[in-house]
Short mmCIF file of C-alpha atoms in Angstrom, two decimals:
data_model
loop_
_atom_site.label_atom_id
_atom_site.label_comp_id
_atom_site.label_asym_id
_atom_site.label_seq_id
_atom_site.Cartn_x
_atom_site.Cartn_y
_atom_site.Cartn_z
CA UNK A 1037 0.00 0.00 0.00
CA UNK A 1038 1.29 3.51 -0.68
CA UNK A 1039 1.76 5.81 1.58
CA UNK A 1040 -0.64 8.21 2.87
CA UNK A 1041 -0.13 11.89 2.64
CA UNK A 1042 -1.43 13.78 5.89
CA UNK A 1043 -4.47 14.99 3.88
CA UNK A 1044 -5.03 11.87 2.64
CA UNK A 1045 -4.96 9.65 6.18
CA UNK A 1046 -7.46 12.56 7.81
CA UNK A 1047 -9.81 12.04 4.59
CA UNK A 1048 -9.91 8.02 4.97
CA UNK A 1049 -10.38 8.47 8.31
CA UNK A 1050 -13.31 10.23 8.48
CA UNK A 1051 -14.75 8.44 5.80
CA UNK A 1052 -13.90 5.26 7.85
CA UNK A 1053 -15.22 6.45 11.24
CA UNK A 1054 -18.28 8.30 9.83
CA UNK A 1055 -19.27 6.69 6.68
CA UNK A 1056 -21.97 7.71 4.17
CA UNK A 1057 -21.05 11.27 4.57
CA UNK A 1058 -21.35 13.50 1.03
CA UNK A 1059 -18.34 15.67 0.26
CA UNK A 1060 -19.77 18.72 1.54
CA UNK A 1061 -20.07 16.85 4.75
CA UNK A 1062 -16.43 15.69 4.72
CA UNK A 1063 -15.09 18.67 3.85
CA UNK A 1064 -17.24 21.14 6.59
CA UNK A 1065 -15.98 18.33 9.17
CA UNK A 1066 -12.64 18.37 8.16
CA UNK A 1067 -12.52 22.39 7.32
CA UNK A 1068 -10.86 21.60 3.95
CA UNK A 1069 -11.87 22.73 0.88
CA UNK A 1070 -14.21 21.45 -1.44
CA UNK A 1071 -11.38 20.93 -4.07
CA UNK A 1072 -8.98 19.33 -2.06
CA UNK A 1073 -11.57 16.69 -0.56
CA UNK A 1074 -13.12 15.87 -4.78
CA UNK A 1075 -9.46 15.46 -5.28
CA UNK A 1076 -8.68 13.00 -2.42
CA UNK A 1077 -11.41 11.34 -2.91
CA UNK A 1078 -11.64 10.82 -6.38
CA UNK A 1079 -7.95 9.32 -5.81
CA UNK A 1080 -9.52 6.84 -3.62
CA UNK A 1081 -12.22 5.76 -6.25
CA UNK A 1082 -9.95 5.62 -9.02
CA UNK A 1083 -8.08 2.70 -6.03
CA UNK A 1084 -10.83 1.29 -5.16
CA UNK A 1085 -10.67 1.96 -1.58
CA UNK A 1086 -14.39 4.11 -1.09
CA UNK A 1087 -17.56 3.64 -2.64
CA UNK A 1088 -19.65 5.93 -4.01
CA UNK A 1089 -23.60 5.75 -3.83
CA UNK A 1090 -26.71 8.26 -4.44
CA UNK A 1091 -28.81 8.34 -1.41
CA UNK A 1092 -32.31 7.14 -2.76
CA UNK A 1093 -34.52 9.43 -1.08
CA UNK A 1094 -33.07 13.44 -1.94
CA UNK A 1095 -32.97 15.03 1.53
CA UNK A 1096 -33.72 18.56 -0.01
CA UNK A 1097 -34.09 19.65 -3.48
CA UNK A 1098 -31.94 19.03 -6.39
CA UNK A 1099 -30.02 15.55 -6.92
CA UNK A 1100 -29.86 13.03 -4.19
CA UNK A 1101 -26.28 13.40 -2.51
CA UNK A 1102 -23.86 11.19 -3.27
CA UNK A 1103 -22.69 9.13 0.14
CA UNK A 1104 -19.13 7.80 0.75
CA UNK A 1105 -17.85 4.93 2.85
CA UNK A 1106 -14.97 2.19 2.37
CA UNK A 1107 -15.45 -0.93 -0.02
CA UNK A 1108 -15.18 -3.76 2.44
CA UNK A 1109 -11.98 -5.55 1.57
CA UNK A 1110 -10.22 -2.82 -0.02
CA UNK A 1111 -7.63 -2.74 2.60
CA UNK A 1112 -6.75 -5.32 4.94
CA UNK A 1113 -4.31 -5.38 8.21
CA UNK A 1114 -2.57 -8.94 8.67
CA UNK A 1115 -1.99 -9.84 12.19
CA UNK A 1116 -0.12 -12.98 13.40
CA UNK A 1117 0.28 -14.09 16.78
CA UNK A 1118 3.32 -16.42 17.64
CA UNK A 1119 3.28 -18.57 20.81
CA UNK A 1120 4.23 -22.08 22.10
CA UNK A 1121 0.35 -23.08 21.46
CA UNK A 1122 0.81 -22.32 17.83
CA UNK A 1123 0.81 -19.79 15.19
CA UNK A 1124 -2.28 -17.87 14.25
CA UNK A 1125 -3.07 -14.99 11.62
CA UNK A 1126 -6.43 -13.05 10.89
CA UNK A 1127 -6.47 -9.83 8.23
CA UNK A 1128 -8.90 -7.24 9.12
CA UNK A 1129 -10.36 -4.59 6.95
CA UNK A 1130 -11.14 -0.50 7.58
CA UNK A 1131 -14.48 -1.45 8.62
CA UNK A 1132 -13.36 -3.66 11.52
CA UNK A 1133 -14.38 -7.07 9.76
CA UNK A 1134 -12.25 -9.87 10.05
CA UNK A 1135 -11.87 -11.26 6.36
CA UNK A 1136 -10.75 -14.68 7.47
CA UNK A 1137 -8.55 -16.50 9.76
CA UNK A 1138 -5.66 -19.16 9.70
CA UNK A 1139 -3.63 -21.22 12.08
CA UNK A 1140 -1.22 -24.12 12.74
CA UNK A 1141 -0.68 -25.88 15.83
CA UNK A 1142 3.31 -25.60 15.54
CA UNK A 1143 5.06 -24.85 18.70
CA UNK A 1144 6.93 -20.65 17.19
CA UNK A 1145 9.98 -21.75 19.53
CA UNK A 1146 10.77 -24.17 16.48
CA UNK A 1147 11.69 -21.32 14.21
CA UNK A 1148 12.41 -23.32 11.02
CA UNK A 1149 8.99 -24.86 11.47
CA UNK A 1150 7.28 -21.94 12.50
CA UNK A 1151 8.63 -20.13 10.02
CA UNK A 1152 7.03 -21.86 6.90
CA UNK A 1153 3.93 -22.51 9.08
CA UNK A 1154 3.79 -18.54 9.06
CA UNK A 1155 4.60 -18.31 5.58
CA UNK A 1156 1.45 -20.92 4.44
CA UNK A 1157 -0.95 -18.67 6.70
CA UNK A 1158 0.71 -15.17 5.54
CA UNK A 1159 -0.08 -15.98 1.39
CA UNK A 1160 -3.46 -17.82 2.46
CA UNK A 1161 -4.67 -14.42 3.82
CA UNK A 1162 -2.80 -12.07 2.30
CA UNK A 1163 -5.06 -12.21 -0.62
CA UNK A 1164 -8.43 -11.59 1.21
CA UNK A 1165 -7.73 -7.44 1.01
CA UNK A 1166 -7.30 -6.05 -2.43
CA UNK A 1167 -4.48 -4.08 -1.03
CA UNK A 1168 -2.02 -4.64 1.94
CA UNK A 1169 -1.67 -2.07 4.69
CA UNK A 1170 1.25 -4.38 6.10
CA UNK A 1171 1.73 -7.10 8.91
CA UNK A 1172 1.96 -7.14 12.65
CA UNK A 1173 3.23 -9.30 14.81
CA UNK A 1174 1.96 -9.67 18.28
CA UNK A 1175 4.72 -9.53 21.05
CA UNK A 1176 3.99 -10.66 24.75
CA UNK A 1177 6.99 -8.25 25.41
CA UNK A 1178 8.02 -5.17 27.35
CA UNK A 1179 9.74 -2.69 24.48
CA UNK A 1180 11.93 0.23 25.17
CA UNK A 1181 12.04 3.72 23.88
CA UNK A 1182 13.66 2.62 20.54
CA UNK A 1183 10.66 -0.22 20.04
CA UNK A 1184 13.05 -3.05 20.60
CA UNK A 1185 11.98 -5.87 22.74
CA UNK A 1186 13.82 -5.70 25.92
CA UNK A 1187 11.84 -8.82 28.15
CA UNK A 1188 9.18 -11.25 26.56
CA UNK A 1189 6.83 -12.64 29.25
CA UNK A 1190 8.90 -16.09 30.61
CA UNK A 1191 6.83 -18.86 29.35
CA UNK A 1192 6.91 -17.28 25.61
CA UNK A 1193 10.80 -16.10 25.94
CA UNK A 1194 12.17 -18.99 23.98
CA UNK A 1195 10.36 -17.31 20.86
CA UNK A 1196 12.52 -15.33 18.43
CA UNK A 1197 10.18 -12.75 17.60
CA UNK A 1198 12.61 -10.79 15.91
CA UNK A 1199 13.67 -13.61 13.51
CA UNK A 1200 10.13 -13.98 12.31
CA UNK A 1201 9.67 -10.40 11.77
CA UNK A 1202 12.94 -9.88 9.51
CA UNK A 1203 12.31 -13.46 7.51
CA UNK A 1204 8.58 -12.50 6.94
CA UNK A 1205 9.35 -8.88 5.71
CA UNK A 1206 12.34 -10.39 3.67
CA UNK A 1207 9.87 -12.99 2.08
CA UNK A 1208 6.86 -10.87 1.13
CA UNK A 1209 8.33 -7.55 1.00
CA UNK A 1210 5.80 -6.04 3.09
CA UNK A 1211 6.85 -3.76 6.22
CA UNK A 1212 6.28 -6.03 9.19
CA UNK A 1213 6.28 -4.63 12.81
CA UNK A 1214 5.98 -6.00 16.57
CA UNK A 1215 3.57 -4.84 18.96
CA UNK A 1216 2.39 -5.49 22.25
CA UNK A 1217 -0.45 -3.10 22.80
CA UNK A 1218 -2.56 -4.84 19.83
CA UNK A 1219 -5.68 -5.11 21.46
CA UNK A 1220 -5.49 -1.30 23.01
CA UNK A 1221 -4.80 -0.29 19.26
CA UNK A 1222 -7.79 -2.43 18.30
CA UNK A 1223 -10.20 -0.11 21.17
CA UNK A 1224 -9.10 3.07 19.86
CA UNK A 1225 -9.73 2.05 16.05
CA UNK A 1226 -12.75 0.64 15.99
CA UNK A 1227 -14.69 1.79 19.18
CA UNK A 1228 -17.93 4.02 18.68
CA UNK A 1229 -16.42 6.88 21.02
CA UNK A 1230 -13.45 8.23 19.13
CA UNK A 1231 -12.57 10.52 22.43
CA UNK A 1232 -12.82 7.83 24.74
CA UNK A 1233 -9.50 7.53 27.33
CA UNK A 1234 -9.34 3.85 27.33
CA UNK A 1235 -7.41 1.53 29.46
CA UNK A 1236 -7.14 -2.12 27.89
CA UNK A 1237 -5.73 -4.91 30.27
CA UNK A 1238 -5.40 -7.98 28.22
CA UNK A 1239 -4.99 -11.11 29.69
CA UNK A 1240 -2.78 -13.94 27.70
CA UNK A 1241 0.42 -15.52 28.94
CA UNK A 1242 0.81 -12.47 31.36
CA UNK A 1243 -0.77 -10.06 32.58
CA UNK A 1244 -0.57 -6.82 30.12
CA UNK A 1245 -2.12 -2.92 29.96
CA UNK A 1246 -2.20 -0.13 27.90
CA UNK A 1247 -3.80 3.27 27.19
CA UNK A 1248 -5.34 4.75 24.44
CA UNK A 1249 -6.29 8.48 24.16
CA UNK A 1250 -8.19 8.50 21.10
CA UNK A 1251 -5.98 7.74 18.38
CA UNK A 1252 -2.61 7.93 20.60
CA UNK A 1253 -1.09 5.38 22.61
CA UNK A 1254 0.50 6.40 25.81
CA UNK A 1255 3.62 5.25 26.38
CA UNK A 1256 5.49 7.35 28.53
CA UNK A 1257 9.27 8.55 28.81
CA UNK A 1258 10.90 5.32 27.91
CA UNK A 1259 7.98 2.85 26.19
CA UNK A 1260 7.12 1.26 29.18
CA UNK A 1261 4.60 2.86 30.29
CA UNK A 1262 1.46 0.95 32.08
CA UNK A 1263 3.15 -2.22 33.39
CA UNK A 1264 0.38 -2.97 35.11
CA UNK A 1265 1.79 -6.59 35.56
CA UNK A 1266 4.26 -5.67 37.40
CA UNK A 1267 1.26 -4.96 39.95
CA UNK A 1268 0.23 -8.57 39.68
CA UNK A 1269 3.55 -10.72 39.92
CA UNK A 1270 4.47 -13.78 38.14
CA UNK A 1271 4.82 -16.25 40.83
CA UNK A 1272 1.21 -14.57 42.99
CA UNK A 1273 -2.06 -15.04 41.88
CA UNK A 1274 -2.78 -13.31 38.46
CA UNK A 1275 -5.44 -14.59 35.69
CA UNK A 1276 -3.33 -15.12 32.93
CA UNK A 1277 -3.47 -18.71 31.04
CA UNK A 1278 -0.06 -20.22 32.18
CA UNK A 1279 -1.63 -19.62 36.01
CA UNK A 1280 -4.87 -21.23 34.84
CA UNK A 1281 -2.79 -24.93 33.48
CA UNK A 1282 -0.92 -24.51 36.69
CA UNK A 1283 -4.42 -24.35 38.79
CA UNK A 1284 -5.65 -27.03 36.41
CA UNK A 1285 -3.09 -29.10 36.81
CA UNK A 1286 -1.70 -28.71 33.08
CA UNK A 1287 1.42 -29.79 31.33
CA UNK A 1288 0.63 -27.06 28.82
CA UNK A 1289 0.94 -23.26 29.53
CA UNK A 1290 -2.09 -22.34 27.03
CA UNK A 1291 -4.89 -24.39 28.24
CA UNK A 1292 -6.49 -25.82 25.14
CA UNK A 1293 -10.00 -23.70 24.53
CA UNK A 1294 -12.15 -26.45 24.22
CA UNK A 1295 -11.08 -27.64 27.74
CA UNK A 1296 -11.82 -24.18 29.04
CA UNK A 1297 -15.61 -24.46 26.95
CA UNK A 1298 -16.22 -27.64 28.25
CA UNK A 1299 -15.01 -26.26 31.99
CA UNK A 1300 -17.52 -23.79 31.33
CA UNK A 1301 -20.76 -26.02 29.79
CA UNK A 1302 -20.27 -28.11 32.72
CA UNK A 1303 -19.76 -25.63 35.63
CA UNK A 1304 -16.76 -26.32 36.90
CA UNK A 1305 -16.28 -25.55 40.46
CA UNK A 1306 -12.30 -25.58 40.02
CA UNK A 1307 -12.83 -23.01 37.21
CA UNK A 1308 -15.07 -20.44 38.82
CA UNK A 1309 -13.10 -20.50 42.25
CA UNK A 1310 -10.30 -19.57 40.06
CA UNK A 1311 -12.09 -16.79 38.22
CA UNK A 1312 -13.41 -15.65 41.76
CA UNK A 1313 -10.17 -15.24 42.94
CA UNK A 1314 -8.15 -13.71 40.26
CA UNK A 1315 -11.15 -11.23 39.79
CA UNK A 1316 -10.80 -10.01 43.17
CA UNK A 1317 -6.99 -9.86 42.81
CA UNK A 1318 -7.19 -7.43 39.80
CA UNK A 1319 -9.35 -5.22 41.89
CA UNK A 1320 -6.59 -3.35 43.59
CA UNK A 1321 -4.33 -2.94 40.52
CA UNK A 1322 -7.29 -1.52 38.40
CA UNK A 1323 -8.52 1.23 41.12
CA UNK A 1324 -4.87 2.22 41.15
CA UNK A 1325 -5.66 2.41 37.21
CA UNK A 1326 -8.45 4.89 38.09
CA UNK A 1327 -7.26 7.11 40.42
CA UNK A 1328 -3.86 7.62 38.40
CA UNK A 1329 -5.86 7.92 35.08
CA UNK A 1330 -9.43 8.64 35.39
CA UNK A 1331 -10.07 6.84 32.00
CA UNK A 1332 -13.63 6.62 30.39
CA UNK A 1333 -13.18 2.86 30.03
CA UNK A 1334 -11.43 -0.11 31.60
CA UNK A 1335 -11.57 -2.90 29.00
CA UNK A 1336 -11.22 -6.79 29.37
CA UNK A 1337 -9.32 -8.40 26.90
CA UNK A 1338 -7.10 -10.91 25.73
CA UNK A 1339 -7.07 -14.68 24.74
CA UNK A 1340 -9.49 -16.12 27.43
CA UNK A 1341 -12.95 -17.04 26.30
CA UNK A 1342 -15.77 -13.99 26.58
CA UNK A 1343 -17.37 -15.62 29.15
CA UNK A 1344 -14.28 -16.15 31.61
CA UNK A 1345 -13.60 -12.35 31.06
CA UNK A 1346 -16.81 -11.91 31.98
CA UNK A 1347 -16.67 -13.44 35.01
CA UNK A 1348 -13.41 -11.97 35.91
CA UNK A 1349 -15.16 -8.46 35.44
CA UNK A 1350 -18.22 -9.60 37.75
CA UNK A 1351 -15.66 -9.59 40.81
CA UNK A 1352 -13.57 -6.48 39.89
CA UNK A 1353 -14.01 -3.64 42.49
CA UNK A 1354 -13.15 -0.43 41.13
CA UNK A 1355 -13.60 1.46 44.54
CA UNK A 1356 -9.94 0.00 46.79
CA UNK A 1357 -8.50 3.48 47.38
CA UNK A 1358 -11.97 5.89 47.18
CA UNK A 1359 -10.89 7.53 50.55
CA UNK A 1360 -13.77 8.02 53.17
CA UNK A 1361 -15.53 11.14 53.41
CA UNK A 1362 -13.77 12.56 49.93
CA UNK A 1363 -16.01 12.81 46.96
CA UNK A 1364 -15.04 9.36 44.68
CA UNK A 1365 -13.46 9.58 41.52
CA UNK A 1366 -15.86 8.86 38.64
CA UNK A 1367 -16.23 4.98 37.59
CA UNK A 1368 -15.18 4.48 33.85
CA UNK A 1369 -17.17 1.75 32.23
CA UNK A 1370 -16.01 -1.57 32.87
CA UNK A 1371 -16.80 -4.05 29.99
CA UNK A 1372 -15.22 -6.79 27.85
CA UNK A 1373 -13.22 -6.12 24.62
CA UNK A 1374 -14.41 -5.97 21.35
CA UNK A 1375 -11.43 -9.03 20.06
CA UNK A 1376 -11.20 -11.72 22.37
CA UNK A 1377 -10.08 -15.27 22.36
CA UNK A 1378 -7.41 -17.36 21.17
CA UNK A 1379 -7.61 -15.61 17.49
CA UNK A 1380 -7.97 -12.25 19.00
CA UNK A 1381 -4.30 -10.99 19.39
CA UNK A 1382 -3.74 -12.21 15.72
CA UNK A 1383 -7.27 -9.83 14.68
CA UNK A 1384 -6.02 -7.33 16.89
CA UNK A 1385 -2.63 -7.14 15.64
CA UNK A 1386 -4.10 -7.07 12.08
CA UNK A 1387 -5.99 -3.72 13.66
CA UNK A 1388 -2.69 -2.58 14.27
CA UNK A 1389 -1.49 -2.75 11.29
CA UNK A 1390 -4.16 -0.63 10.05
CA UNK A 1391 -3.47 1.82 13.05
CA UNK A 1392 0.05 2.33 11.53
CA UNK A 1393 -1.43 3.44 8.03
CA UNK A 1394 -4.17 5.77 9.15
CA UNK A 1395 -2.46 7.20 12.69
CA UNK A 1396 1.04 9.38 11.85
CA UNK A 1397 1.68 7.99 15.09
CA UNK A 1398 1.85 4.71 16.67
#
């Protein structure tokens, strides 16, 4: 995909975000001029990235308006998601849709292997989008100011992540980036408040957070900011899916989703005590979350099934360090993720890499 001029990313933006607008509407949104906007747009016809319809019904007098959104499809983010439970890969298009999904069961620590399991699920999806935006990787890592991994989360450290990225960008010839704060990217793209302040904790083979501030990730003096696991310590009790096997009683540190449904269908004592108690424990981490950020939204995610995150969120009290006889801080909205499962950090990261064409930043 080409890159996007300022005017250009703005344009497909809105048009994304608020579609069926005319390009009167765009442009008194926007405050650019008519010109510039027929020109953009007319750009993004001739590519086949928008559409272009007449409203049926005129909604004054004169011709009906013509309405723009994107064409579904026209451009798709590839995510992939590397981990010792396998290799998975979504691609995502402007609209938020998930245009299909891939995956091996081959253990990423086994780079040769992993490697041209990536490759088969990279050219399977690649071709579901018209056009490319590029490919993210999903890192269960703590990055530093220059975006380099520095620590990936123990029970996923024997992964090269960067080997994969530089073999996958080599093959294809499509940038390729790693990212940890995939499903925090996903919140801010897709959500339906575009001002929302947004804290994601995601929940995978750690325990991970982020913020989100519309479009712009927060991520303080050095890239670390938010390490909201290191509020919830490995070796304590924190709901992440390596703690879950060792609860469980399981050789394998991603417990294998159809266990965890069946867990579920069945009511599992050992399961809900277990989502009792690390509910509760993310209680004091999360009001600590609140009074330092006051966000809008604190959002479940990550690669358990919807309805363990919802349980999780059930015992989450948000009130630990209201202080008596002050006025309390204003609750943000607690709710689950728009992505989750074990394909979501793959769809998220394919999010991402839509995030990295249409945000200047990121």
């Amino acid at each position: 995909m080409r890159a996007l001029r300022e005017t250009e990313r703005a344009i497909l933006e809105s048009i994304r975000r608020f579609p069926n607008q005319s390009r009167a509407e765009l442009a008194q949104r926007l405050d650019y001029s008519k010109a510039l906007l027929t020109q953009c747009v007319t750009g993004f016809l001739q590519e086949g990235w928008v559409t272009e319809e007449r409203e049926r019904v005129p909604s004054r007098r004169g011709q009906p308006a013509l309405r723009v959104k994107v064409r579904k499809g026209a451009i798709g983010g590839l995510g992939l998601s590397l981990s010792t439970g396998g290799i998975r890969g979504a691609i995502v298009d402007l609209s938020g849709s998930i245009l299909g999904t891939a995956e091996s069961s081959v253990n990423a620590q086994d780079v040769q292997a992993g490697l041209a399991a990536a490759v088969d699920i990279v050219s399977d999806l690649l071709h579901r989008a018209d056009c490319l935006a590029g490919i993210t990787i999903w890192a269960p890592a703590m990055f530093n100011a220059a975006g380099e991994i520095q620590e990936v989360t123990p029970t996923q450290s024997g992964i090269d992540f960067n080997e994969y990225r530089s073999q996958i960008e080599q093959k294809f010839g499509v940038s390729v980036s790693l990212e940890s704060k995939c499903p925090s990217i996903d919140e801010a793209m897709f959500g339906s408040d575009p001002d929302a302040l947004i804290f994601v904790l995601f929940l995978d083979y750690g325990v991970g957070g982020s913020l989100v501030d519309g479009l712009r990730v927060f991520r303080g003096g050095y890239g670390q900011a938010v390490n909201i696991g290191a509020l919830v310590p490995d070796h304590g009790i924190r709901p992440s899916l390596p703690d879950l096997a060792t609860y469980l009683d399981l050789a394998d540190p991603e417990p294998d989703p159809a266990l965890i449904a069946t867990l579920l269908e069945h009511e599992d004592q050992r399961l809900w005590t277990w989502i009792e108690s690390r509910g509760k424990a993310l209680s004091d981490p999360l009001s600590i979350v609140v009074q330092f950020f006051n966000p809008t939204d604190v959002v479940l995610s990550g690669m358990f099934p919807r309805p363990v995150l919802e349980g999780l969120l059930g015992q989450i009290d948000l009130t630990r360090y209201d202080a008596p006889g002050r006025v309390p801080i204003t609750k943000p909205r607690l709710r689950i993720g728009r992505n989750v499962g074990a394909t979501s950090l793959a769809a998220t990261a394919g999010s991402t890499s839509l995030f990295r064409v249409m945000v200047a930043q990121g």
